PDB file of C-alpha atoms and ligand atoms in Angstrom:
ATOM      1  CA  MET A   1      -0.007   0.097  -0.086  1.00 44.00           C
ATOM      2  CA  SER A   2       1.003   3.387  -0.745  1.00 47.00           C
ATOM      3  CA  SER A   3       1.385   6.402   1.958  1.00 56.00           C
ATOM      4  CA  THR A   4      -1.159   8.191  -0.279  1.00 55.00           C
ATOM      5  CA  SER A   5      -3.751   6.248   0.816  1.00 80.00           C
ATOM      6  CA  ARG A   6      -2.709   6.162   4.752  1.00 97.00           C
ATOM      7  CA  THR A   7      -3.371   7.991   7.678  1.00 98.00           C
ATOM      8  CA  ALA A   8      -1.041   9.157  10.864  1.00 99.00           C
ATOM      9  CA  ILE A   9      -2.166  10.405  13.664  1.00 99.00           C
ATOM     10  CA  VAL A  10       0.765  12.753  15.203  1.00 99.00           C
ATOM     11  CA  THR A  11       0.126  14.059  18.840  1.00 99.00           C
ATOM     12  CA  GLY A  12       1.686  17.188  20.038  1.00 98.00           C
ATOM     13  CA  GLY A  13       1.992  17.966  16.127  1.00 98.00           C
ATOM     14  CA  GLY A  14       1.755  21.784  16.627  1.00 98.00           C
ATOM     15  CA  GLN A  15       5.421  22.611  17.175  1.00 98.00           C
ATOM     16  CA  GLY A  16       8.921  21.370  17.670  1.00 98.00           C
ATOM     17  CA  ILE A  17       9.617  17.986  16.870  1.00 98.00           C
ATOM     18  CA  GLY A  18       5.817  16.965  16.222  1.00 98.00           C
ATOM     19  CA  ARG A  19       5.503  19.807  13.703  1.00 98.00           C
ATOM     20  CA  ALA A  20       8.493  18.610  11.709  1.00 98.00           C
ATOM     21  CA  ILE A  21       7.026  14.491  12.066  1.00 99.00           C
ATOM     22  CA  THR A  22       3.745  15.921  10.627  1.00 98.00           C
ATOM     23  CA  LEU A  23       5.039  18.077   7.724  1.00 98.00           C
ATOM     24  CA  ARG A  24       7.442  15.187   6.699  1.00 98.00           C
ATOM     25  CA  LEU A  25       4.301  12.632   6.710  1.00 98.00           C
ATOM     26  CA  ALA A  26       2.374  14.827   4.981  1.00 98.00           C
ATOM     27  CA  ASN A  27       5.100  15.243   2.319  1.00 98.00           C
ATOM     28  CA  GLU A  28       5.100  11.476   1.831  1.00 98.00           C
ATOM     29  CA  GLY A  29       1.594  11.590   1.377  1.00 98.00           C
ATOM     30  CA  TYR A  30       0.043  10.746   4.366  1.00 98.00           C
ATOM     31  CA  ASN A  31      -3.227  12.264   5.585  1.00 98.00           C
ATOM     32  CA  VAL A  32      -2.742  13.389   9.362  1.00 98.00           C
ATOM     33  CA  ALA A  33      -4.945  14.122  12.277  1.00 99.00           C
ATOM     34  CA  ILE A  34      -3.156  16.589  14.711  1.00 99.00           C
ATOM     35  CA  PHE A  35      -3.638  16.049  18.239  1.00 99.00           C
ATOM     36  CA  ASP A  36      -2.784  19.164  20.446  1.00 98.00           C
ATOM     37  CA  LEU A  37      -3.774  21.085  23.534  1.00 98.00           C
ATOM     38  CA  LYS A  38      -2.843  23.923  21.558  1.00 98.00           C
ATOM     39  CA  PRO A  39      -5.041  23.773  18.426  1.00 98.00           C
ATOM     40  CA  GLU A  40      -3.938  27.288  17.250  1.00 97.00           C
ATOM     41  CA  LEU A  41      -0.446  26.470  17.046  1.00 96.00           C
ATOM     42  CA  ALA A  42      -1.622  23.285  14.982  1.00 98.00           C
ATOM     43  CA  GLU A  43      -3.699  24.906  12.363  1.00 98.00           C
ATOM     44  CA  ASP A  44      -0.228  26.762  11.282  1.00 98.00           C
ATOM     45  CA  THR A  45       1.083  23.432  11.119  1.00 98.00           C
ATOM     46  CA  ALA A  46      -1.727  21.871   9.275  1.00 98.00           C
ATOM     47  CA  ALA A  47      -2.047  24.940   6.671  1.00 98.00           C
ATOM     48  CA  GLU A  48       1.757  24.157   5.885  1.00 98.00           C
ATOM     49  CA  ALA A  49       0.927  20.758   5.586  1.00 98.00           C
ATOM     50  CA  ARG A  50      -1.973  20.609   3.249  1.00 98.00           C
ATOM     51  CA  ALA A  51       0.575  22.245   0.837  1.00 98.00           C
ATOM     52  CA  SER A  52       1.333  18.700   0.142  1.00 98.00           C
ATOM     53  CA  GLY A  53      -2.232  18.003  -1.160  1.00 98.00           C
ATOM     54  CA  VAL A  54      -3.270  15.729   1.932  1.00 98.00           C
ATOM     55  CA  THR A  55      -6.196  16.200   4.341  1.00 98.00           C
ATOM     56  CA  VAL A  56      -4.714  17.504   7.716  1.00 98.00           C
ATOM     57  CA  LYS A  57      -7.472  17.631  10.314  1.00 98.00           C
ATOM     58  CA  VAL A  58      -6.708  19.485  13.868  1.00 98.00           C
ATOM     59  CA  TYR A  59      -7.980  18.042  17.206  1.00 99.00           C
ATOM     60  CA  GLY A  60      -7.849  20.160  20.167  1.00 98.00           C
ATOM     61  CA  LEU A  61      -7.354  17.946  22.956  1.00 98.00           C
ATOM     62  CA  ASP A  62      -5.331  16.748  26.260  1.00 98.00           C
ATOM     63  CA  VAL A  63      -3.639  13.414  25.171  1.00 99.00           C
ATOM     64  CA  ALA A  64      -4.405  12.615  29.274  1.00 98.00           C
ATOM     65  CA  ASP A  65      -8.151  12.993  28.520  1.00 98.00           C
ATOM     66  CA  GLU A  66      -8.966   9.374  27.773  1.00 98.00           C
ATOM     67  CA  ALA A  67     -12.755  10.223  26.642  1.00 98.00           C
ATOM     68  CA  ALA A  68     -11.473  13.377  24.345  1.00 99.00           C
ATOM     69  CA  VAL A  69      -8.724  10.884  22.576  1.00 99.00           C
ATOM     70  CA  ASN A  70     -11.458   8.194  22.126  1.00 99.00           C
ATOM     71  CA  ALA A  71     -13.860  10.675  20.491  1.00 99.00           C
ATOM     72  CA  ALA A  72     -10.948  12.145  18.658  1.00 99.00           C
ATOM     73  CA  VAL A  73      -9.506   8.560  17.156  1.00 99.00           C
ATOM     74  CA  ALA A  74     -13.506   7.582  16.542  1.00 98.00           C
ATOM     75  CA  ASP A  75     -13.587  10.900  14.181  1.00 98.00           C
ATOM     76  CA  VAL A  76     -10.019  10.227  12.403  1.00 98.00           C
ATOM     77  CA  GLU A  77     -11.180   6.400  11.656  1.00 98.00           C
ATOM     78  CA  GLU A  78     -14.468   7.976   9.810  1.00 98.00           C
ATOM     79  CA  LYS A  79     -13.706  11.309   8.571  1.00 98.00           C
ATOM     80  CA  VAL A  80      -9.643  11.151   7.763  1.00 98.00           C
ATOM     81  CA  GLY A  81      -8.923   7.307   7.133  1.00 98.00           C
ATOM     82  CA  PRO A  82      -7.947   4.129   8.638  1.00 98.00           C
ATOM     83  CA  VAL A  83      -5.104   5.069  11.129  1.00 98.00           C
ATOM     84  CA  TRP A  84      -2.022   3.287   9.629  1.00 98.00           C
ATOM     85  CA  VAL A  85       0.242   5.316  11.989  1.00 98.00           C
ATOM     86  CA  LEU A  86      -0.024   6.676  15.733  1.00 99.00           C
ATOM     87  CA  VAL A  87       2.957   9.165  16.786  1.00 99.00           C
ATOM     88  CA  ASN A  88       2.866   9.336  20.345  1.00 99.00           C
ATOM     89  CA  ASN A  89       4.745  12.455  20.309  1.00 98.00           C
ATOM     90  CA  ALA A  90       3.173  14.828  22.595  1.00 98.00           C
ATOM     91  CA  GLY A  91       5.096  15.273  25.765  1.00 98.00           C
ATOM     92  CA  TRP A  92       5.901  17.970  28.608  1.00 97.00           C
ATOM     93  CA  ASP A  93       8.345  18.748  31.783  1.00 96.00           C
ATOM     94  CA  LYS A  94       9.545  21.055  34.281  1.00 94.00           C
ATOM     95  CA  PRO A  95      12.500  20.367  35.509  1.00 93.00           C
ATOM     96  CA  ALA A  96      13.250  20.187  39.046  1.00 95.00           C
ATOM     97  CA  MET A  97      15.535  18.524  41.979  1.00 97.00           C
ATOM     98  CA  PHE A  98      13.266  15.708  42.800  1.00 98.00           C
ATOM     99  CA  LEU A  99      13.622  15.962  46.128  1.00 98.00           C
ATOM    100  CA  GLN A 100      12.133  19.577  45.803  1.00 98.00           C
ATOM    101  CA  THR A 101       9.133  18.629  44.288  1.00 98.00           C
ATOM    102  CA  GLU A 102       5.633  17.438  45.224  1.00 98.00           C
ATOM    103  CA  SER A 103       3.250  15.185  43.900  1.00 98.00           C
ATOM    104  CA  ASP A 104       0.721  17.238  42.231  1.00 98.00           C
ATOM    105  CA  LEU A 105       3.903  17.720  39.765  1.00 98.00           C
ATOM    106  CA  TRP A 106       4.604  14.094  39.475  1.00 98.00           C
ATOM    107  CA  ASP A 107       0.610  13.543  38.623  1.00 98.00           C
ATOM    108  CA  LYS A 108       0.838  15.970  35.712  1.00 98.00           C
ATOM    109  CA  ILE A 109       4.128  14.682  34.166  1.00 98.00           C
ATOM    110  CA  ILE A 110       2.490  11.280  34.477  1.00 98.00           C
ATOM    111  CA  ALA A 111      -0.419  11.957  32.952  1.00 98.00           C
ATOM    112  CA  ILE A 112       0.745  13.669  29.901  1.00 98.00           C
ATOM    113  CA  ASN A 113       3.682  11.532  29.193  1.00 98.00           C
ATOM    114  CA  LEU A 114       2.791   8.089  30.154  1.00 98.00           C
ATOM    115  CA  ARG A 115      -1.074   7.951  30.758  1.00 98.00           C
ATOM    116  CA  GLY A 116      -1.631  10.054  27.337  1.00 99.00           C
ATOM    117  CA  PRO A 117       0.300   7.353  25.473  1.00 99.00           C
ATOM    118  CA  LEU A 118      -1.464   4.517  27.207  1.00 99.00           C
ATOM    119  CA  ASN A 119      -5.093   6.297  26.400  1.00 99.00           C
ATOM    120  CA  THR A 120      -3.754   6.569  22.559  1.00 99.00           C
ATOM    121  CA  HIS A 121      -2.650   3.119  22.359  1.00 99.00           C
ATOM    122  CA  LYS A 122      -6.069   1.950  23.639  1.00 99.00           C
ATOM    123  CA  ALA A 123      -8.226   3.779  21.076  1.00 99.00           C
ATOM    124  CA  VAL A 124      -5.984   3.392  18.009  1.00 99.00           C
ATOM    125  CA  CYS A 125      -4.524  -0.378  18.442  1.00 99.00           C
ATOM    126  CA  PRO A 126      -7.693  -2.168  18.305  1.00 98.00           C
ATOM    127  CA  HIS A 127      -8.606  -0.709  14.644  1.00 98.00           C
ATOM    128  CA  MET A 128      -5.109  -1.868  13.763  1.00 98.00           C
ATOM    129  CA  VAL A 129      -5.640  -5.222  15.309  1.00 98.00           C
ATOM    130  CA  GLY A 130      -9.049  -5.553  13.371  1.00 98.00           C
ATOM    131  CA  ARG A 131      -7.214  -4.600  10.106  1.00 98.00           C
ATOM    132  CA  LYS A 132      -4.269  -6.746  10.936  1.00 98.00           C
ATOM    133  CA  GLY A 133      -1.625  -3.693  10.216  1.00 98.00           C
ATOM    134  CA  GLY A 134      -0.325  -0.889  11.651  1.00 98.00           C
ATOM    135  CA  ARG A 135       2.777   0.861  13.067  1.00 98.00           C
ATOM    136  CA  VAL A 136       2.989   3.016  16.567  1.00 99.00           C
ATOM    137  CA  ILE A 137       6.168   4.983  16.945  1.00 99.00           C
ATOM    138  CA  ASN A 138       6.260   6.494  20.617  1.00 99.00           C
ATOM    139  CA  ILE A 139       8.737   9.227  21.184  1.00 99.00           C
ATOM    140  CA  ALA A 140      10.758   8.832  24.182  1.00 98.00           C
ATOM    141  CA  SER A 141      14.072  10.317  25.270  1.00 98.00           C
ATOM    142  CA  ASP A 142      17.388   9.753  25.942  1.00 97.00           C
ATOM    143  CA  ALA A 143      16.477  10.702  29.549  1.00 97.00           C
ATOM    144  CA  ALA A 144      15.069   7.780  30.010  1.00 97.00           C
ATOM    145  CA  ARG A 145      18.061   5.665  28.885  1.00 96.00           C
ATOM    146  CA  VAL A 146      20.779   7.384  30.627  1.00 96.00           C
ATOM    147  CA  GLY A 147      18.846   9.349  33.728  1.00 96.00           C
ATOM    148  CA  THR A 148      18.901  13.080  33.591  1.00 93.00           C
ATOM    149  CA  SER A 149      19.116  15.069  36.842  1.00 94.00           C
ATOM    150  CA  THR A 150      16.266  17.314  37.366  1.00 94.00           C
ATOM    151  CA  GLU A 151      13.926  15.188  35.111  1.00 96.00           C
ATOM    152  CA  ALA A 152      13.468  12.208  37.195  1.00 98.00           C
ATOM    153  CA  VAL A 153       9.659  11.716  37.031  1.00 98.00           C
ATOM    154  CA  TYR A 154       9.973  12.462  33.276  1.00 98.00           C
ATOM    155  CA  SER A 155      12.682  10.227  32.989  1.00 98.00           C
ATOM    156  CA  ALA A 156      10.867   7.400  34.692  1.00 98.00           C
ATOM    157  CA  CYS A 157       8.023   8.017  32.455  1.00 98.00           C
ATOM    158  CA  LYS A 158      10.018   7.985  29.217  1.00 98.00           C
ATOM    159  CA  GLY A 159      11.614   4.699  30.528  1.00 98.00           C
ATOM    160  CA  GLY A 160       7.779   3.548  31.118  1.00 98.00           C
ATOM    161  CA  VAL A 161       6.924   4.447  27.630  1.00 99.00           C
ATOM    162  CA  ILE A 162       9.882   2.142  26.193  1.00 98.00           C
ATOM    163  CA  ALA A 163       9.478  -0.524  28.061  1.00 98.00           C
ATOM    164  CA  PHE A 164       5.419  -0.396  27.075  1.00 99.00           C
ATOM    165  CA  THR A 165       6.224  -0.227  23.521  1.00 99.00           C
ATOM    166  CA  LYS A 166       8.381  -3.435  24.002  1.00 98.00           C
ATOM    167  CA  SER A 167       5.450  -4.874  25.830  1.00 99.00           C
ATOM    168  CA  MET A 168       3.238  -4.156  23.336  1.00 99.00           C
ATOM    169  CA  ALA A 169       5.403  -5.257  20.587  1.00 99.00           C
ATOM    170  CA  ARG A 170       5.317  -8.569  21.891  1.00 98.00           C
ATOM    171  CA  GLU A 171       1.333  -8.350  22.357  1.00 98.00           C
ATOM    172  CA  LEU A 172       0.474  -7.044  18.921  1.00 99.00           C
ATOM    173  CA  ALA A 173       3.493  -9.078  16.552  1.00 98.00           C
ATOM    174  CA  ARG A 174       0.807 -11.582  15.916  1.00 98.00           C
ATOM    175  CA  SER A 175      -1.549  -8.535  14.345  1.00 98.00           C
ATOM    176  CA  ASN A 176       1.170  -7.283  12.071  1.00 98.00           C
ATOM    177  CA  VAL A 177       0.843  -4.127  14.648  1.00 99.00           C
ATOM    178  CA  LEU A 178       4.809  -2.863  14.895  1.00 99.00           C
ATOM    179  CA  LEU A 179       6.108  -0.654  17.727  1.00 99.00           C
ATOM    180  CA  ASN A 180       9.353   0.993  18.194  1.00 99.00           C
ATOM    181  CA  ALA A 181      10.387   4.141  20.120  1.00 99.00           C
ATOM    182  CA  VAL A 182      12.669   7.016  19.243  1.00 98.00           C
ATOM    183  CA  CYS A 183      14.829   8.972  22.028  1.00 98.00           C
ATOM    184  CA  PRO A 184      16.076  12.266  20.966  1.00 98.00           C
ATOM    185  CA  GLY A 185      18.755  13.928  22.659  1.00 97.00           C
ATOM    186  CA  PRO A 186      18.744  17.665  23.351  1.00 96.00           C
ATOM    187  CA  THR A 187      16.836  19.510  20.498  1.00 97.00           C
ATOM    188  CA  ASN A 188      16.130  22.855  19.665  1.00 96.00           C
ATOM    189  CA  THR A 189      12.396  22.997  20.564  1.00 96.00           C
ATOM    190  CA  PRO A 190       9.849  25.640  21.978  1.00 92.00           C
ATOM    191  CA  MET A 191       9.989  22.927  24.867  1.00 90.00           C
ATOM    192  CA  MET A 192      14.009  23.370  25.189  1.00 92.00           C
ATOM    193  CA  ALA A 193      13.819  26.676  25.032  1.00 91.00           C
ATOM    194  CA  SER A 194      11.487  26.787  28.014  1.00 87.00           C
ATOM    195  CA  VAL A 195      13.723  24.835  30.241  1.00 85.00           C
ATOM    196  CA  LEU A 196      17.119  26.150  29.230  1.00 87.00           C
ATOM    197  CA  GLY A 197      15.404  29.809  29.674  1.00 86.00           C
ATOM    198  CA  THR A 198      17.426  33.097  29.045  1.00 88.00           C
ATOM    199  CA  GLY A 199      20.672  34.725  29.883  1.00 90.00           C
ATOM    200  CA  GLU A 200      24.000  33.680  30.739  1.00 91.00           C
ATOM    201  CA  ASP A 201      23.087  30.566  32.269  1.00 88.00           C
ATOM    202  CA  ALA A 202      21.001  29.479  29.362  1.00 89.00           C
ATOM    203  CA  VAL A 203      24.070  29.951  27.033  1.00 91.00           C
ATOM    204  CA  LYS A 204      26.403  27.858  29.088  1.00 92.00           C
ATOM    205  CA  TRP A 205      23.979  24.997  30.214  1.00 88.00           C
ATOM    206  CA  LYS A 206      23.675  24.735  26.366  1.00 91.00           C
ATOM    207  CA  ASP A 207      27.132  24.854  25.809  1.00 93.00           C
ATOM    208  CA  ALA A 208      27.911  21.931  28.381  1.00 92.00           C
ATOM    209  CA  MET A 209      25.322  19.947  26.594  1.00 92.00           C
ATOM    210  CA  VAL A 210      26.649  20.472  22.851  1.00 96.00           C
ATOM    211  CA  ARG A 211      30.366  19.310  24.608  1.00 96.00           C
ATOM    212  CA  GLY A 212      28.578  15.949  25.396  1.00 94.00           C
ATOM    213  CA  ILE A 213      27.738  15.395  22.057  1.00 97.00           C
ATOM    214  CA  PRO A 214      30.062  13.856  19.655  1.00 97.00           C
ATOM    215  CA  LEU A 215      28.566  15.658  16.615  1.00 98.00           C
ATOM    216  CA  ARG A 216      29.044  18.633  18.205  1.00 97.00           C
ATOM    217  CA  ARG A 217      25.399  20.405  18.138  1.00 97.00           C
ATOM    218  CA  MET A 218      22.071  20.031  19.275  1.00 97.00           C
ATOM    219  CA  GLY A 219      19.153  17.904  17.440  1.00 98.00           C
ATOM    220  CA  GLU A 220      16.768  19.938  14.875  1.00 98.00           C
ATOM    221  CA  PRO A 221      13.256  18.637  14.939  1.00 98.00           C
ATOM    222  CA  GLU A 222      13.966  17.882  11.200  1.00 98.00           C
ATOM    223  CA  ASP A 223      16.373  15.199  12.688  1.00 98.00           C
ATOM    224  CA  TYR A 224      13.771  13.180  13.753  1.00 98.00           C
ATOM    225  CA  ALA A 225      11.434  13.192  10.669  1.00 98.00           C
ATOM    226  CA  GLY A 226      13.237  10.563   8.611  1.00 98.00           C
ATOM    227  CA  ILE A 227      13.537   8.011  11.205  1.00 98.00           C
ATOM    228  CA  VAL A 228       9.731   8.484  11.653  1.00 99.00           C
ATOM    229  CA  ALA A 229       8.585   8.093   8.140  1.00 98.00           C
ATOM    230  CA  PHE A 230      11.003   4.999   7.740  1.00 98.00           C
ATOM    231  CA  LEU A 231       9.515   3.146  10.758  1.00 99.00           C
ATOM    232  CA  ALA A 232       6.169   4.232   9.251  1.00 98.00           C
ATOM    233  CA  SER A 233       7.512   2.616   5.905  1.00 98.00           C
ATOM    234  CA  ASP A 234       6.788  -0.815   3.990  1.00 98.00           C
ATOM    235  CA  ASP A 235      10.560  -0.741   4.737  1.00 98.00           C
ATOM    236  CA  ALA A 236      10.674  -1.335   8.732  1.00 98.00           C
ATOM    237  CA  GLY A 237       8.186  -4.616   8.079  1.00 98.00           C
ATOM    238  CA  PHE A 238      10.489  -6.364   9.998  1.00 98.00           C
ATOM    239  CA  ILE A 239      11.395  -3.958  12.943  1.00 98.00           C
ATOM    240  CA  THR A 240       9.880  -3.927  16.336  1.00 99.00           C
ATOM    241  CA  GLY A 241      10.072  -3.365  19.723  1.00 98.00           C
ATOM    242  CA  GLN A 242      13.515  -1.594  19.321  1.00 98.00           C
ATOM    243  CA  THR A 243      14.550   1.466  20.847  1.00 98.00           C
ATOM    244  CA  ILE A 244      16.228   4.042  18.413  1.00 98.00           C
ATOM    245  CA  SER A 245      18.580   7.127  19.958  1.00 98.00           C
ATOM    246  CA  VAL A 246      18.737   9.954  17.646  1.00 98.00           C
ATOM    247  CA  SER A 247      20.899  12.112  19.676  1.00 97.00           C
ATOM    248  CA  GLY A 248      24.084  12.678  17.618  1.00 98.00           C
ATOM    249  CA  GLY A 249      25.900   9.651  19.167  1.00 97.00           C
ATOM    250  CA  MET A 250      25.316  11.411  22.880  1.00 96.00           C
ATOM    251  CA  ASN A 251      24.669   8.033  24.651  1.00 93.00           C
ATOM    252  CA  MET A 252      26.189   4.768  22.673  1.00 93.00           C
ATOM    253  CA  ILE A 253      24.234   2.529  24.293  1.00 86.00           C
TER     254      ILE A 253
HETATM  255  N1  NAD B   1      13.283  18.660  23.044  1.00 58.55           N
HETATM  256  C1  NAD B   1      13.908  18.005  23.604  1.00 58.55           C
HETATM  257  O1  NAD B   1      14.798  18.063  23.748  1.00 58.55           O
HETATM  258  C2  NAD B   1      13.321  16.671  23.638  1.00 58.55           C
HETATM  259  C3  NAD B   1      14.498  15.462  24.250  1.00 58.55           C
HETATM  260  C4  NAD B   1      13.865  14.213  24.315  1.00 58.55           C
HETATM  261  C5  NAD B   1      12.743  14.107  24.195  1.00 58.55           C
HETATM  262  N2  NAD B   1      11.982  15.214  23.752  1.00 58.55           N
HETATM  263  C6  NAD B   1      10.783  14.139  23.584  1.00 58.55           C
HETATM  264  O2  NAD B   1      10.124  14.871  22.316  1.00 58.55           O
HETATM  265  C7  NAD B   1       8.677  15.010  22.231  1.00 58.55           C
HETATM  266  C8  NAD B   1       8.491  16.362  21.382  1.00 58.55           C
HETATM  267  O3  NAD B   1       9.064  17.341  22.420  1.00 58.55           O
HETATM  268  P1  NAD B   1       9.566  18.955  21.615  1.00 58.55           P
HETATM  269  O4  NAD B   1      10.684  19.626  22.168  1.00 58.55           O
HETATM  270  O5  NAD B   1       8.541  18.986  20.478  1.00 58.55           O
HETATM  271  O6  NAD B   1       8.030  19.473  22.494  1.00 58.55           O
HETATM  272  P2  NAD B   1       7.119  20.887  22.467  1.00 58.55           P
HETATM  273  O7  NAD B   1       7.190  21.601  23.961  1.00 58.55           O
HETATM  274  O8  NAD B   1       8.408  22.072  21.468  1.00 58.55           O
HETATM  275  O9  NAD B   1       6.381  20.358  21.567  1.00 58.55           O
HETATM  276  C9  NAD B   1       5.209  19.746  22.200  1.00 58.55           C
HETATM  277  C10 NAD B   1       3.409  19.711  21.490  1.00 58.55           C
HETATM  278  O10 NAD B   1       3.094  18.996  22.276  1.00 58.55           O
HETATM  279  C11 NAD B   1       1.866  19.538  22.717  1.00 58.55           C
HETATM  280  N3  NAD B   1       1.197  19.248  23.956  1.00 58.55           N
HETATM  281  C12 NAD B   1       1.957  19.268  25.067  1.00 58.55           C
HETATM  282  N4  NAD B   1       1.382  18.345  26.277  1.00 58.55           N
HETATM  283  C13 NAD B   1       0.182  17.525  25.293  1.00 58.55           C
HETATM  284  C14 NAD B   1      -0.984  17.379  25.931  1.00 58.55           C
HETATM  285  N5  NAD B   1      -1.182  16.956  27.342  1.00 58.55           N
HETATM  286  N6  NAD B   1      -1.816  16.941  25.016  1.00 58.55           N
HETATM  287  C15 NAD B   1      -1.843  17.275  23.771  1.00 58.55           C
HETATM  288  N7  NAD B   1      -0.890  17.983  23.463  1.00 58.55           N
HETATM  289  C16 NAD B   1       0.140  18.283  23.925  1.00 58.55           C
HETATM  290  C17 NAD B   1       2.289  21.066  22.802  1.00 58.55           C
HETATM  291  O11 NAD B   1       0.929  22.041  22.757  1.00 58.55           O
HETATM  292  C18 NAD B   1       2.991  21.109  21.640  1.00 58.55           C
HETATM  293  O12 NAD B   1       2.977  21.713  20.341  1.00 58.55           O
HETATM  294  C19 NAD B   1       8.313  15.290  23.414  1.00 58.55           C
HETATM  295  O13 NAD B   1       7.439  13.900  24.051  1.00 58.55           O
HETATM  296  C20 NAD B   1       9.202  15.576  24.448  1.00 58.55           C
HETATM  297  O14 NAD B   1       9.296  14.801  25.705  1.00 58.55           O
HETATM  298  C21 NAD B   1      12.210  16.407  23.532  1.00 58.55           C
END
């Protein structure tokens, strides 16, 4: 099947890495449904993606809201097309030393980064199983593989996403539904800008990160679009349950 008749859901497709993934999949002929907390951002991405001649529909929702996710997935299946690929990219964090945080912050981080992907898998995968085919690409983080100071709960969620991806890959292989995780390293996105803040400290922190990256630069959103497009493609039909770091060689594990 060519991607021209395929549909993708990209969560958090409004900006950053999700935006680059949306534009790439649209360029490859996928119809795309963007699930994003900020529909106004997502509409900008959608307008650009539609220049590729595909259908792009925006759903303003919180991935942590199970009922909203269920309703949106039903709408996508009916109005955009049968979902071939689900990209769980929406993520959020507020960095702080763990011992200085309280449980309301943990709950929010867990709701978005872990519960959100559970909601989308539960809503989308039964359709894929019914059709005996589909792909899920979960955007995790190198933080899950090596840990990150000030991102303990976020890292735990991303580690959970990797373990969940592997377990689901085993459960759904018999249905030809393939799941893989992609781990970005530090990347120039609005999320990174808000984590870094501004001023001299931000420059120092950024320089320190770049020194730890063998390819000597931060990631750009476009660095992830190719691996996602590949994992969604027929060329990746024998790859499942894998975790792939795209981080300029920062962590060679
Ligand atoms: N930027 C990095 O350095 C980096 C590193 C490792 C992993 N990641 C991961 O990559 C993914 C994308 O990150 P980014 O840097 O592009 O982020 P970003 O903040 O720039 O963009 C995230 C997008 O997700 C949307 N979003 C956030 N919470 C949502 C929710 N609850 N429901 C629906 N949409 C929501 C936002 O509105 C936004 O459009 C995330 O999963 C993040 O954890 C990023």
